[in-house]
Amino acid sequence: MRLPGPTKPLGLVEFIALMAMMFAIMAFSIDSLLPALPQIGAELSPDDLNRAQLVVGAFVLGMGAGQLFMGPASDRFGRRSTVLFGLVLYLLASVAAIYSNSLPALLIWRFVQGVGGSAPRTVGVAITRDLYSGRMMARVSSFTFMVFVMVPAIAPYIGQLVINAWDWRAMFVAYILVGLVLGAWFLSRQPETLAPEDQKPFTLARFMRGVREVLSHRRVVIHIAVLTLGFSLLMAYISSAQPIFVDALGVGDRFALFFAAMTVVSSPAALLNAKLVMRLGMSRLVSLTYAVQAIIATTLALAWWAGMVPEAWALWVFFAWSCTVFIMNGFNFGNLNALAMEPLGHVAGTGAALIGSISTVLSVVIAVPIGLAYNGTPLPLITGAAVLSVLAWVGMKLAGPDLGD
């Protein structure tokens, strides 16, 4: 059953802002909890404080698994109904997490929360593909990412304020409020973009046909692989950032400010990408940024391993490198999503689900060992970033230029 709603299309500015918030609920649900990891570890895992970072991986795994359902569901029941279902699940899991008294229980509800949070993210990609394609989709995605990247800038700071005023459980009250605001905005303003004649029965056989079709495109598979490597780098960074900044580099309560400054410095990259992508193409820009990151991360890893980074400079060197990671994301994620979705307009929901699910789940598998390898220095993270960037650059060379070039 299709959910009734508005019929007037949104203006471009409001559309970009709404899509950014639909993507940002994921980032806010992860980044705002980072300052709480010491409290969560002390209360729920006192024998192994490092296990607290699993609350990040649990959410991301849930998001990855949920996309396999939410994408096809949006092709069958419509974009609006699927977002509503996902947000309800997200809200219920947030309530349950408040009352978790063990780390396993919290991880379960974080997983369910991720399943619900996958709906806005997956359906947001499908809606964007419903309305745009090719480099124009990449351009719109870049503007969306520019707004979206401001959320990680302020999320840890918000989390720090909430935790200082109450405790880590209060963050889940904040997630409830964010979910309610997003739901009210989306349902009151965003029209349904899936035409009735394009609705597809939600059956396993049809889903498997869609999976086979998505995976039959060589370029799509390669771009999913590259997206996975890029997301792995980001997830490894997010999992490791708090202990590196706080424990290894000694910033203490200033962690949220450093995180905010880093994302603000890097945010113009998405705006620059929106201008350059129309001239240079998506593949060329992605290849270039991964090549640059591979060189920077490899050089820095060797310098750190050789003890050539003075202790007095360590914080600022790591901060500067962190900015390059987020600048790279500003150029890459919108382009890679557009490249992967380009041939899949007729199965946008399933395509967005499969792309998001594969890249999300596999990124956790790759990122968790990098995060757990933390040894009191940034070296494991930077080394992992170097390897992932080299592999991503190789993948882009195998994929070749944009289809229109």
mmCIF file of C-alpha atoms in Angstrom:
data_model
loop_
_atom_site.group_PDB
_atom_site.id
_atom_site.type_symbol
_atom_site.label_atom_id
_atom_site.label_comp_id
_atom_site.label_asym_id
_atom_site.label_seq_id
_atom_site.Cartn_x
_atom_site.Cartn_y
_atom_site.Cartn_z
ATOM 1 C CA MET A 1 0.000 0.000 0.000
ATOM 2 C CA ARG A 2 1.361 3.400 -0.990
ATOM 3 C CA LEU A 3 1.497 6.034 1.727
ATOM 4 C CA PRO A 4 -0.434 9.184 0.781
ATOM 5 C CA GLY A 5 1.481 12.435 0.869
ATOM 6 C CA PRO A 6 2.408 15.649 -0.956
ATOM 7 C CA THR A 7 2.622 15.732 -4.752
ATOM 8 C CA LYS A 8 4.529 18.975 -5.349
ATOM 9 C CA PRO A 9 8.250 18.320 -5.987
ATOM 10 C CA LEU A 10 10.719 19.865 -3.571
ATOM 11 C CA GLY A 11 12.968 22.701 -4.668
ATOM 12 C CA LEU A 12 16.577 21.699 -5.202
ATOM 13 C CA VAL A 13 17.853 23.383 -2.029
ATOM 14 C CA GLU A 14 15.291 21.728 0.246
ATOM 15 C CA PHE A 15 15.722 18.404 -1.555
ATOM 16 C CA ILE A 16 19.486 18.467 -0.973
ATOM 17 C CA ALA A 17 18.999 19.425 2.679
ATOM 18 C CA LEU A 18 16.451 16.632 3.236
ATOM 19 C CA MET A 19 18.576 13.993 1.507
ATOM 20 C CA ALA A 20 21.576 15.172 3.537
ATOM 21 C CA MET A 21 19.641 14.643 6.764
ATOM 22 C CA MET A 22 18.513 11.198 5.584
ATOM 23 C CA PHE A 23 22.139 10.238 5.055
ATOM 24 C CA ALA A 24 23.279 12.110 8.171
ATOM 25 C CA ILE A 25 21.163 10.083 10.606
ATOM 26 C CA MET A 26 23.725 7.339 10.039
ATOM 27 C CA ALA A 27 26.689 9.612 10.780
ATOM 28 C CA PHE A 28 24.990 11.202 13.784
ATOM 29 C CA SER A 29 24.130 7.785 15.236
ATOM 30 C CA ILE A 30 27.799 6.804 15.025
ATOM 31 C CA ASP A 31 29.860 9.926 15.626
ATOM 32 C CA SER A 32 27.858 11.393 18.485
ATOM 33 C CA LEU A 33 28.447 8.221 20.517
ATOM 34 C CA LEU A 34 32.250 8.345 20.154
ATOM 35 C CA PRO A 35 32.809 10.509 23.273
ATOM 36 C CA ALA A 36 30.745 7.961 25.231
ATOM 37 C CA LEU A 37 32.985 4.977 24.467
ATOM 38 C CA PRO A 38 35.020 5.334 27.696
ATOM 39 C CA GLN A 39 31.815 5.469 29.777
ATOM 40 C CA ILE A 40 30.264 2.523 27.932
ATOM 41 C CA GLY A 41 33.446 0.504 28.323
ATOM 42 C CA ALA A 42 33.785 1.315 32.024
ATOM 43 C CA GLU A 43 30.164 0.403 32.756
ATOM 44 C CA LEU A 44 29.519 -2.537 30.422
ATOM 45 C CA SER A 45 32.976 -3.953 29.602
ATOM 46 C CA PRO A 46 35.370 -3.008 32.423
ATOM 47 C CA ASP A 47 37.684 -5.964 31.715
ATOM 48 C CA ASP A 48 38.280 -4.927 28.099
ATOM 49 C CA LEU A 49 37.589 -1.241 27.491
ATOM 50 C CA ASN A 50 38.520 -1.507 23.801
ATOM 51 C CA ARG A 51 35.429 -3.670 23.177
ATOM 52 C CA ALA A 52 33.257 -0.577 23.600
ATOM 53 C CA GLN A 53 34.112 0.420 20.025
ATOM 54 C CA LEU A 54 32.008 -2.581 18.892
ATOM 55 C CA VAL A 55 28.917 -0.382 19.353
ATOM 56 C CA VAL A 56 30.067 1.358 16.163
ATOM 57 C CA GLY A 57 30.480 -1.878 14.213
ATOM 58 C CA ALA A 58 27.162 -3.278 15.466
ATOM 59 C CA PHE A 59 25.248 -0.279 14.156
ATOM 60 C CA VAL A 60 27.021 -0.389 10.799
ATOM 61 C CA LEU A 61 26.441 -4.135 10.442
ATOM 62 C CA GLY A 62 22.746 -3.598 11.132
ATOM 63 C CA MET A 63 22.656 -0.850 8.572
ATOM 64 C CA GLY A 64 24.320 -3.110 6.010
ATOM 65 C CA ALA A 65 21.957 -6.013 6.657
ATOM 66 C CA GLY A 66 18.908 -3.762 6.722
ATOM 67 C CA GLN A 67 19.604 -2.350 3.285
ATOM 68 C CA LEU A 68 19.055 -5.783 1.712
ATOM 69 C CA PHE A 69 15.454 -5.524 2.885
ATOM 70 C CA MET A 70 14.809 -1.793 2.694
ATOM 71 C CA GLY A 71 15.872 -1.380 -0.940
ATOM 72 C CA PRO A 72 13.577 -4.063 -2.438
ATOM 73 C CA ALA A 73 10.829 -2.991 -0.036
ATOM 74 C CA SER A 74 11.016 0.527 -1.442
ATOM 75 C CA ASP A 75 10.650 -0.892 -4.974
ATOM 76 C CA ARG A 76 7.540 -2.775 -3.850
ATOM 77 C CA PHE A 77 5.796 -0.548 -1.308
ATOM 78 C CA GLY A 78 7.156 2.855 -2.308
ATOM 79 C CA ARG A 79 9.870 5.122 -0.971
ATOM 80 C CA ARG A 80 7.764 6.871 1.675
ATOM 81 C CA SER A 81 6.301 3.736 3.309
ATOM 82 C CA THR A 82 9.748 2.159 3.593
ATOM 83 C CA VAL A 83 11.250 5.222 5.257
ATOM 84 C CA LEU A 84 8.367 5.301 7.753
ATOM 85 C CA PHE A 85 8.869 1.638 8.641
ATOM 86 C CA GLY A 86 12.611 2.091 9.077
ATOM 87 C CA LEU A 87 12.255 5.145 11.299
ATOM 88 C CA VAL A 88 9.741 3.378 13.555
ATOM 89 C CA LEU A 89 12.200 0.492 13.970
ATOM 90 C CA TYR A 90 15.026 2.971 14.645
ATOM 91 C CA LEU A 91 12.974 4.707 17.343
ATOM 92 C CA LEU A 92 11.938 1.463 19.073
ATOM 93 C CA ALA A 93 15.536 0.214 19.154
ATOM 94 C CA SER A 94 16.690 3.553 20.592
ATOM 95 C CA VAL A 95 14.195 3.204 23.434
ATOM 96 C CA ALA A 96 15.323 -0.382 24.148
ATOM 97 C CA ALA A 97 19.006 0.639 24.118
ATOM 98 C CA ILE A 98 18.396 3.099 26.958
ATOM 99 C CA TYR A 99 17.572 0.163 29.239
ATOM 100 C CA SER A 100 20.465 -2.116 28.175
ATOM 101 C CA ASN A 101 22.420 -3.382 31.170
ATOM 102 C CA SER A 102 25.081 -5.406 29.357
ATOM 103 C CA LEU A 103 27.305 -4.880 26.351
ATOM 104 C CA PRO A 104 25.760 -7.794 24.371
ATOM 105 C CA ALA A 105 22.278 -6.333 24.905
ATOM 106 C CA LEU A 106 23.439 -2.900 23.793
ATOM 107 C CA LEU A 107 25.089 -4.404 20.713
ATOM 108 C CA ILE A 108 21.859 -6.188 19.780
ATOM 109 C CA TRP A 109 19.821 -3.003 19.968
ATOM 110 C CA ARG A 110 22.499 -1.032 18.140
ATOM 111 C CA PHE A 111 22.264 -3.642 15.382
ATOM 112 C CA VAL A 112 18.457 -3.240 15.235
ATOM 113 C CA GLN A 113 18.863 0.526 15.313
ATOM 114 C CA GLY A 114 21.176 0.215 12.320
ATOM 115 C CA VAL A 115 18.609 -1.888 10.464
ATOM 116 C CA GLY A 116 16.041 0.864 10.945
ATOM 117 C CA GLY A 117 18.536 3.612 10.117
ATOM 118 C CA SER A 118 19.331 1.898 6.827
ATOM 119 C CA ALA A 119 15.947 2.891 5.392
ATOM 120 C CA PRO A 120 16.555 6.671 5.097
ATOM 121 C CA ARG A 121 20.047 6.069 3.709
ATOM 122 C CA THR A 122 19.019 3.461 1.117
ATOM 123 C CA VAL A 123 15.810 5.154 0.061
ATOM 124 C CA GLY A 124 17.615 8.498 -0.151
ATOM 125 C CA VAL A 125 19.963 7.055 -2.776
ATOM 126 C CA ALA A 126 17.016 5.514 -4.667
ATOM 127 C CA ILE A 127 15.064 8.796 -4.628
ATOM 128 C CA THR A 128 18.091 10.686 -5.927
ATOM 129 C CA ARG A 129 18.471 8.118 -8.725
ATOM 130 C CA ASP A 130 14.722 8.374 -9.479
ATOM 131 C CA LEU A 131 15.180 12.070 -10.182
ATOM 132 C CA TYR A 132 18.749 12.356 -11.543
ATOM 133 C CA SER A 133 21.387 10.297 -13.349
ATOM 134 C CA GLY A 134 25.026 10.370 -14.428
ATOM 135 C CA ARG A 135 27.177 13.387 -13.637
ATOM 136 C CA MET A 136 24.113 15.373 -12.568
ATOM 137 C CA MET A 137 23.422 12.756 -9.919
ATOM 138 C CA ALA A 138 27.072 12.994 -8.851
ATOM 139 C CA ARG A 139 26.731 16.789 -8.680
ATOM 140 C CA VAL A 140 23.581 16.625 -6.540
ATOM 141 C CA SER A 141 25.213 13.950 -4.379
ATOM 142 C CA SER A 142 28.215 16.224 -3.876
ATOM 143 C CA PHE A 143 26.049 19.067 -2.615
ATOM 144 C CA THR A 144 24.236 16.564 -0.379
ATOM 145 C CA PHE A 145 27.548 15.310 0.977
ATOM 146 C CA MET A 146 28.691 18.891 1.621
ATOM 147 C CA VAL A 147 25.711 19.399 3.942
ATOM 148 C CA PHE A 148 25.981 15.876 5.331
ATOM 149 C CA VAL A 149 29.646 16.269 6.297
ATOM 150 C CA MET A 150 28.757 19.040 8.720
ATOM 151 C CA VAL A 151 26.979 16.474 10.899
ATOM 152 C CA PRO A 152 30.183 14.624 11.844
ATOM 153 C CA ALA A 153 31.636 18.051 12.571
ATOM 154 C CA ILE A 154 29.139 18.776 15.318
ATOM 155 C CA ALA A 155 27.988 15.273 16.342
ATOM 156 C CA PRO A 156 30.839 14.473 18.763
ATOM 157 C CA TYR A 157 30.498 17.940 20.299
ATOM 158 C CA ILE A 158 26.766 17.399 20.808
ATOM 159 C CA GLY A 159 27.500 13.958 22.212
ATOM 160 C CA GLN A 160 30.065 15.404 24.614
ATOM 161 C CA LEU A 161 27.592 18.025 25.859
ATOM 162 C CA VAL A 162 24.834 15.462 26.382
ATOM 163 C CA ILE A 163 27.134 12.993 28.120
ATOM 164 C CA ASN A 164 28.622 15.654 30.387
ATOM 165 C CA ALA A 165 25.141 16.836 31.365
ATOM 166 C CA TRP A 166 23.650 13.347 31.868
ATOM 167 C CA ASP A 167 25.302 10.096 30.734
ATOM 168 C CA TRP A 168 25.749 7.946 27.613
ATOM 169 C CA ARG A 169 22.171 6.648 27.774
ATOM 170 C CA ALA A 170 20.884 10.162 27.170
ATOM 171 C CA MET A 171 22.350 9.970 23.653
ATOM 172 C CA PHE A 172 19.615 7.518 22.720
ATOM 173 C CA VAL A 173 17.031 10.095 23.764
ATOM 174 C CA ALA A 174 18.743 12.448 21.300
ATOM 175 C CA TYR A 175 18.447 9.764 18.593
ATOM 176 C CA ILE A 176 14.724 9.539 19.279
ATOM 177 C CA LEU A 177 14.335 13.301 18.819
ATOM 178 C CA VAL A 178 16.365 13.279 15.583
ATOM 179 C CA GLY A 179 14.303 10.382 14.216
ATOM 180 C CA LEU A 180 11.047 12.173 14.978
ATOM 181 C CA VAL A 181 12.201 15.399 13.300
ATOM 182 C CA LEU A 182 13.399 13.568 10.183
ATOM 183 C CA GLY A 183 10.189 11.572 9.944
ATOM 184 C CA ALA A 184 7.994 14.652 10.238
ATOM 185 C CA TRP A 185 9.990 16.549 7.604
ATOM 186 C CA PHE A 186 10.166 13.682 5.126
ATOM 187 C CA LEU A 187 6.532 12.592 5.380
ATOM 188 C CA SER A 188 5.148 16.132 5.221
ATOM 189 C CA ARG A 189 7.301 17.385 2.317
ATOM 190 C CA GLN A 190 8.780 14.633 0.113
ATOM 191 C CA PRO A 191 6.481 13.238 -2.611
ATOM 192 C CA GLU A 192 6.574 9.600 -3.663
ATOM 193 C CA THR A 193 9.056 9.239 -6.546
ATOM 194 C CA LEU A 194 8.304 5.627 -7.490
ATOM 195 C CA ALA A 195 5.616 5.553 -10.186
ATOM 196 C CA PRO A 196 2.811 2.997 -9.573
ATOM 197 C CA GLU A 197 3.665 1.170 -12.796
ATOM 198 C CA ASP A 198 7.256 0.749 -11.577
ATOM 199 C CA GLN A 199 6.300 -1.024 -8.367
ATOM 200 C CA LYS A 200 7.671 -4.576 -8.316
ATOM 201 C CA PRO A 201 6.396 -7.576 -6.311
ATOM 202 C CA PHE A 202 8.567 -8.223 -3.274
ATOM 203 C CA THR A 203 9.508 -11.871 -3.802
ATOM 204 C CA LEU A 204 12.746 -13.757 -3.224
ATOM 205 C CA ALA A 205 12.893 -14.838 -6.863
ATOM 206 C CA ARG A 206 12.547 -11.274 -8.129
ATOM 207 C CA PHE A 207 15.094 -10.038 -5.581
ATOM 208 C CA MET A 208 17.593 -12.666 -6.705
ATOM 209 C CA ARG A 209 17.029 -11.658 -10.321
ATOM 210 C CA GLY A 210 17.756 -8.084 -9.322
ATOM 211 C CA VAL A 211 20.903 -9.183 -7.493
ATOM 212 C CA ARG A 212 22.089 -11.118 -10.544
ATOM 213 C CA GLU A 213 21.390 -8.129 -12.759
ATOM 214 C CA VAL A 214 23.298 -5.739 -10.499
ATOM 215 C CA LEU A 215 26.257 -8.085 -10.202
ATOM 216 C CA SER A 216 26.302 -8.808 -13.939
ATOM 217 C CA HIS A 217 27.707 -5.326 -14.598
ATOM 218 C CA ARG A 218 31.489 -5.551 -14.340
ATOM 219 C CA ARG A 219 31.910 -1.831 -13.723
ATOM 220 C CA VAL A 220 29.216 -1.838 -11.020
ATOM 221 C CA VAL A 221 30.988 -4.672 -9.183
ATOM 222 C CA ILE A 222 34.321 -2.857 -9.345
ATOM 223 C CA HIS A 223 32.808 0.413 -8.144
ATOM 224 C CA ILE A 224 31.133 -1.429 -5.241
ATOM 225 C CA ALA A 225 34.532 -2.878 -4.345
ATOM 226 C CA VAL A 226 36.171 0.553 -4.444
ATOM 227 C CA LEU A 227 33.323 2.052 -2.399
ATOM 228 C CA THR A 228 33.830 -0.748 0.134
ATOM 229 C CA LEU A 229 37.533 0.065 0.431
ATOM 230 C CA GLY A 230 36.771 3.760 0.899
ATOM 231 C CA PHE A 231 34.090 3.092 3.493
ATOM 232 C CA SER A 232 36.450 0.667 5.269
ATOM 233 C CA LEU A 233 38.986 3.465 5.595
ATOM 234 C CA LEU A 234 36.346 5.804 7.008
ATOM 235 C CA MET A 235 35.009 3.197 9.471
ATOM 236 C CA ALA A 236 38.523 2.290 10.629
ATOM 237 C CA TYR A 237 39.210 5.982 11.167
ATOM 238 C CA ILE A 238 35.993 6.575 13.122
ATOM 239 C CA SER A 239 36.605 3.516 15.313
ATOM 240 C CA SER A 240 40.185 4.574 16.069
ATOM 241 C CA ALA A 241 39.868 8.367 16.259
ATOM 242 C CA GLN A 242 38.766 8.662 19.883
ATOM 243 C CA PRO A 243 41.568 6.553 21.447
ATOM 244 C CA ILE A 244 44.193 8.078 19.141
ATOM 245 C CA PHE A 245 43.249 11.689 19.849
ATOM 246 C CA VAL A 246 42.510 11.193 23.553
ATOM 247 C CA ASP A 247 44.924 8.496 24.713
ATOM 248 C CA ALA A 248 47.807 8.602 22.236
ATOM 249 C CA LEU A 249 47.859 12.340 21.515
ATOM 250 C CA GLY A 250 46.447 13.646 24.793
ATOM 251 C CA VAL A 251 43.720 16.042 23.669
ATOM 252 C CA GLY A 252 41.306 14.988 26.435
ATOM 253 C CA ASP A 253 37.913 16.693 26.296
ATOM 254 C CA ARG A 254 39.042 18.685 23.251
ATOM 255 C CA PHE A 255 38.485 15.618 21.034
ATOM 256 C CA ALA A 256 35.086 16.891 19.858
ATOM 257 C CA LEU A 257 36.597 20.254 18.906
ATOM 258 C CA PHE A 258 39.377 18.622 16.887
ATOM 259 C CA PHE A 259 36.849 16.383 15.141
ATOM 260 C CA ALA A 260 34.674 19.382 14.329
ATOM 261 C CA ALA A 261 37.608 21.444 13.040
ATOM 262 C CA MET A 262 38.747 18.549 10.857
ATOM 263 C CA THR A 263 35.382 18.110 9.164
ATOM 264 C CA VAL A 264 34.838 21.860 8.722
ATOM 265 C CA VAL A 265 38.265 22.207 7.059
ATOM 266 C CA SER A 266 37.479 19.341 4.682
ATOM 267 C CA SER A 267 33.854 20.200 3.869
ATOM 268 C CA PRO A 268 34.583 22.465 0.841
ATOM 269 C CA ALA A 269 35.887 19.377 -1.016
ATOM 270 C CA ALA A 270 32.330 18.298 -1.824
ATOM 271 C CA LEU A 271 31.525 21.748 -3.245
ATOM 272 C CA LEU A 272 34.696 21.688 -5.337
ATOM 273 C CA ASN A 273 33.818 18.201 -6.555
ATOM 274 C CA ALA A 274 30.380 19.409 -7.662
ATOM 275 C CA LYS A 275 32.125 21.890 -9.959
ATOM 276 C CA LEU A 276 34.959 19.680 -11.189
ATOM 277 C CA VAL A 277 32.927 16.543 -11.835
ATOM 278 C CA MET A 278 31.078 18.139 -14.757
ATOM 279 C CA ARG A 279 34.425 18.935 -16.441
ATOM 280 C CA LEU A 280 36.722 16.062 -15.472
ATOM 281 C CA GLY A 281 34.317 13.185 -14.878
ATOM 282 C CA MET A 282 33.698 10.981 -11.871
ATOM 283 C CA SER A 283 36.248 8.225 -12.504
ATOM 284 C CA ARG A 284 39.140 10.598 -13.081
ATOM 285 C CA LEU A 285 38.505 12.489 -9.857
ATOM 286 C CA VAL A 286 38.140 9.329 -7.767
ATOM 287 C CA SER A 287 41.338 7.830 -9.209
ATOM 288 C CA LEU A 288 43.270 11.023 -8.544
ATOM 289 C CA THR A 289 42.176 11.375 -4.926
ATOM 290 C CA TYR A 290 42.954 7.750 -4.078
ATOM 291 C CA ALA A 291 46.393 8.083 -5.704
ATOM 292 C CA VAL A 292 47.131 11.196 -3.638
ATOM 293 C CA GLN A 293 45.936 9.530 -0.420
ATOM 294 C CA ALA A 294 48.006 6.417 -1.153
ATOM 295 C CA ILE A 295 51.151 8.549 -1.455
ATOM 296 C CA ILE A 296 50.398 10.650 1.643
ATOM 297 C CA ALA A 297 49.439 7.708 3.885
ATOM 298 C CA THR A 298 52.359 5.541 2.765
ATOM 299 C CA THR A 299 54.846 8.348 3.349
ATOM 300 C CA LEU A 300 53.386 9.147 6.768
ATOM 301 C CA ALA A 301 53.254 5.483 7.830
ATOM 302 C CA LEU A 302 56.937 5.033 6.968
ATOM 303 C CA ALA A 303 57.841 8.251 8.794
ATOM 304 C CA TRP A 304 55.904 7.208 11.917
ATOM 305 C CA TRP A 305 57.404 3.710 11.831
ATOM 306 C CA ALA A 306 60.910 5.152 11.541
ATOM 307 C CA GLY A 307 60.318 7.541 14.453
ATOM 308 C CA MET A 308 60.707 10.603 12.232
ATOM 309 C CA VAL A 309 57.572 12.366 13.529
ATOM 310 C CA PRO A 310 58.610 14.535 16.528
ATOM 311 C CA GLU A 311 56.409 14.069 19.569
ATOM 312 C CA ALA A 312 55.711 17.811 19.699
ATOM 313 C CA TRP A 313 54.337 17.684 16.144
ATOM 314 C CA ALA A 314 52.490 14.358 16.373
ATOM 315 C CA LEU A 315 49.059 15.820 17.131
ATOM 316 C CA TRP A 316 49.160 18.349 14.301
ATOM 317 C CA VAL A 317 50.616 15.896 11.794
ATOM 318 C CA PHE A 318 47.833 13.412 12.564
ATOM 319 C CA PHE A 319 45.228 16.182 12.438
ATOM 320 C CA ALA A 320 46.479 17.340 9.029
ATOM 321 C CA TRP A 321 46.407 13.789 7.691
ATOM 322 C CA SER A 322 42.879 13.332 9.087
ATOM 323 C CA CYS A 323 41.770 16.342 7.060
ATOM 324 C CA THR A 324 43.097 14.698 3.883
ATOM 325 C CA VAL A 325 41.009 11.591 4.644
ATOM 326 C CA PHE A 326 37.807 13.618 4.892
ATOM 327 C CA ILE A 327 38.727 15.729 1.858
ATOM 328 C CA MET A 328 39.111 12.482 -0.086
ATOM 329 C CA ASN A 329 35.663 11.368 1.096
ATOM 330 C CA GLY A 330 34.181 14.636 -0.181
ATOM 331 C CA PHE A 331 35.442 13.831 -3.652
ATOM 332 C CA ASN A 332 34.765 10.108 -3.685
ATOM 333 C CA PHE A 333 31.561 8.925 -2.044
ATOM 334 C CA GLY A 334 29.082 10.867 -4.158
ATOM 335 C CA ASN A 335 30.964 9.988 -7.337
ATOM 336 C CA LEU A 336 31.263 6.295 -6.488
ATOM 337 C CA ASN A 337 27.568 5.997 -5.643
ATOM 338 C CA ALA A 338 26.673 7.686 -8.918
ATOM 339 C CA LEU A 339 29.067 5.462 -10.903
ATOM 340 C CA ALA A 340 27.654 2.312 -9.333
ATOM 341 C CA MET A 341 24.010 3.401 -9.731
ATOM 342 C CA GLU A 342 24.315 4.721 -13.303
ATOM 343 C CA PRO A 343 23.214 1.493 -15.106
ATOM 344 C CA LEU A 344 20.599 0.597 -12.459
ATOM 345 C CA GLY A 345 17.847 3.183 -12.835
ATOM 346 C CA HIS A 346 15.169 0.528 -13.485
ATOM 347 C CA VAL A 347 16.113 -1.342 -10.270
ATOM 348 C CA ALA A 348 17.158 1.674 -8.206
ATOM 349 C CA GLY A 349 15.871 0.366 -4.877
ATOM 350 C CA THR A 350 17.471 -3.053 -5.196
ATOM 351 C CA GLY A 351 20.623 -1.513 -6.640
ATOM 352 C CA ALA A 352 20.955 0.999 -3.802
ATOM 353 C CA ALA A 353 20.312 -1.775 -1.276
ATOM 354 C CA LEU A 354 22.890 -4.123 -2.697
ATOM 355 C CA ILE A 355 25.524 -1.429 -3.168
ATOM 356 C CA GLY A 356 24.971 -0.077 0.329
ATOM 357 C CA SER A 357 24.748 -3.478 2.005
ATOM 358 C CA ILE A 358 27.840 -4.998 0.411
ATOM 359 C CA SER A 359 29.975 -1.909 0.958
ATOM 360 C CA THR A 360 28.749 -1.476 4.539
ATOM 361 C CA VAL A 361 29.037 -5.068 5.787
ATOM 362 C CA LEU A 362 32.387 -5.764 4.142
ATOM 363 C CA SER A 363 33.741 -2.422 5.365
ATOM 364 C CA VAL A 364 33.080 -3.507 8.955
ATOM 365 C CA VAL A 365 34.828 -6.819 8.326
ATOM 366 C CA ILE A 366 37.854 -4.892 7.052
ATOM 367 C CA ALA A 367 37.726 -1.976 9.509
ATOM 368 C CA VAL A 368 37.261 -3.852 12.805
ATOM 369 C CA PRO A 369 40.675 -5.584 12.680
ATOM 370 C CA ILE A 370 42.320 -2.243 11.869
ATOM 371 C CA GLY A 371 40.557 -0.612 14.813
ATOM 372 C CA LEU A 372 41.396 -3.455 17.199
ATOM 373 C CA ALA A 373 45.053 -3.295 16.072
ATOM 374 C CA TYR A 374 45.364 0.056 17.869
ATOM 375 C CA ASN A 375 48.636 -0.096 19.812
ATOM 376 C CA GLY A 376 48.805 3.336 21.387
ATOM 377 C CA THR A 377 49.949 5.022 18.166
ATOM 378 C CA PRO A 378 48.247 6.053 14.894
ATOM 379 C CA LEU A 379 50.515 3.687 12.906
ATOM 380 C CA PRO A 380 48.052 0.770 12.404
ATOM 381 C CA LEU A 381 45.349 3.152 11.156
ATOM 382 C CA ILE A 382 47.637 5.057 8.791
ATOM 383 C CA THR A 383 49.135 1.837 7.443
ATOM 384 C CA GLY A 384 45.652 0.445 6.824
ATOM 385 C CA ALA A 385 44.689 3.656 5.039
ATOM 386 C CA ALA A 386 47.717 3.368 2.754
ATOM 387 C CA VAL A 387 46.898 -0.222 1.779
ATOM 388 C CA LEU A 388 43.200 0.496 1.221
ATOM 389 C CA SER A 389 43.951 3.577 -0.908
ATOM 390 C CA VAL A 390 46.372 1.679 -3.151
ATOM 391 C CA LEU A 391 43.815 -1.088 -3.694
ATOM 392 C CA ALA A 392 41.077 1.470 -4.432
ATOM 393 C CA TRP A 393 43.285 3.221 -7.006
ATOM 394 C CA VAL A 394 43.973 -0.121 -8.708
ATOM 395 C CA GLY A 395 40.229 -0.810 -8.772
ATOM 396 C CA MET A 396 39.478 2.508 -10.476
ATOM 397 C CA LYS A 397 42.100 1.785 -13.134
ATOM 398 C CA LEU A 398 40.455 -1.601 -13.786
ATOM 399 C CA ALA A 399 37.009 0.013 -14.082
ATOM 400 C CA GLY A 400 38.130 2.486 -16.745
ATOM 401 C CA PRO A 401 36.724 5.941 -17.623
ATOM 402 C CA ASP A 402 33.145 7.201 -17.288
ATOM 403 C CA LEU A 403 30.700 5.594 -19.716
ATOM 404 C CA GLY A 404 30.159 8.958 -21.439
ATOM 405 C CA ASP A 405 33.865 9.658 -21.992
#
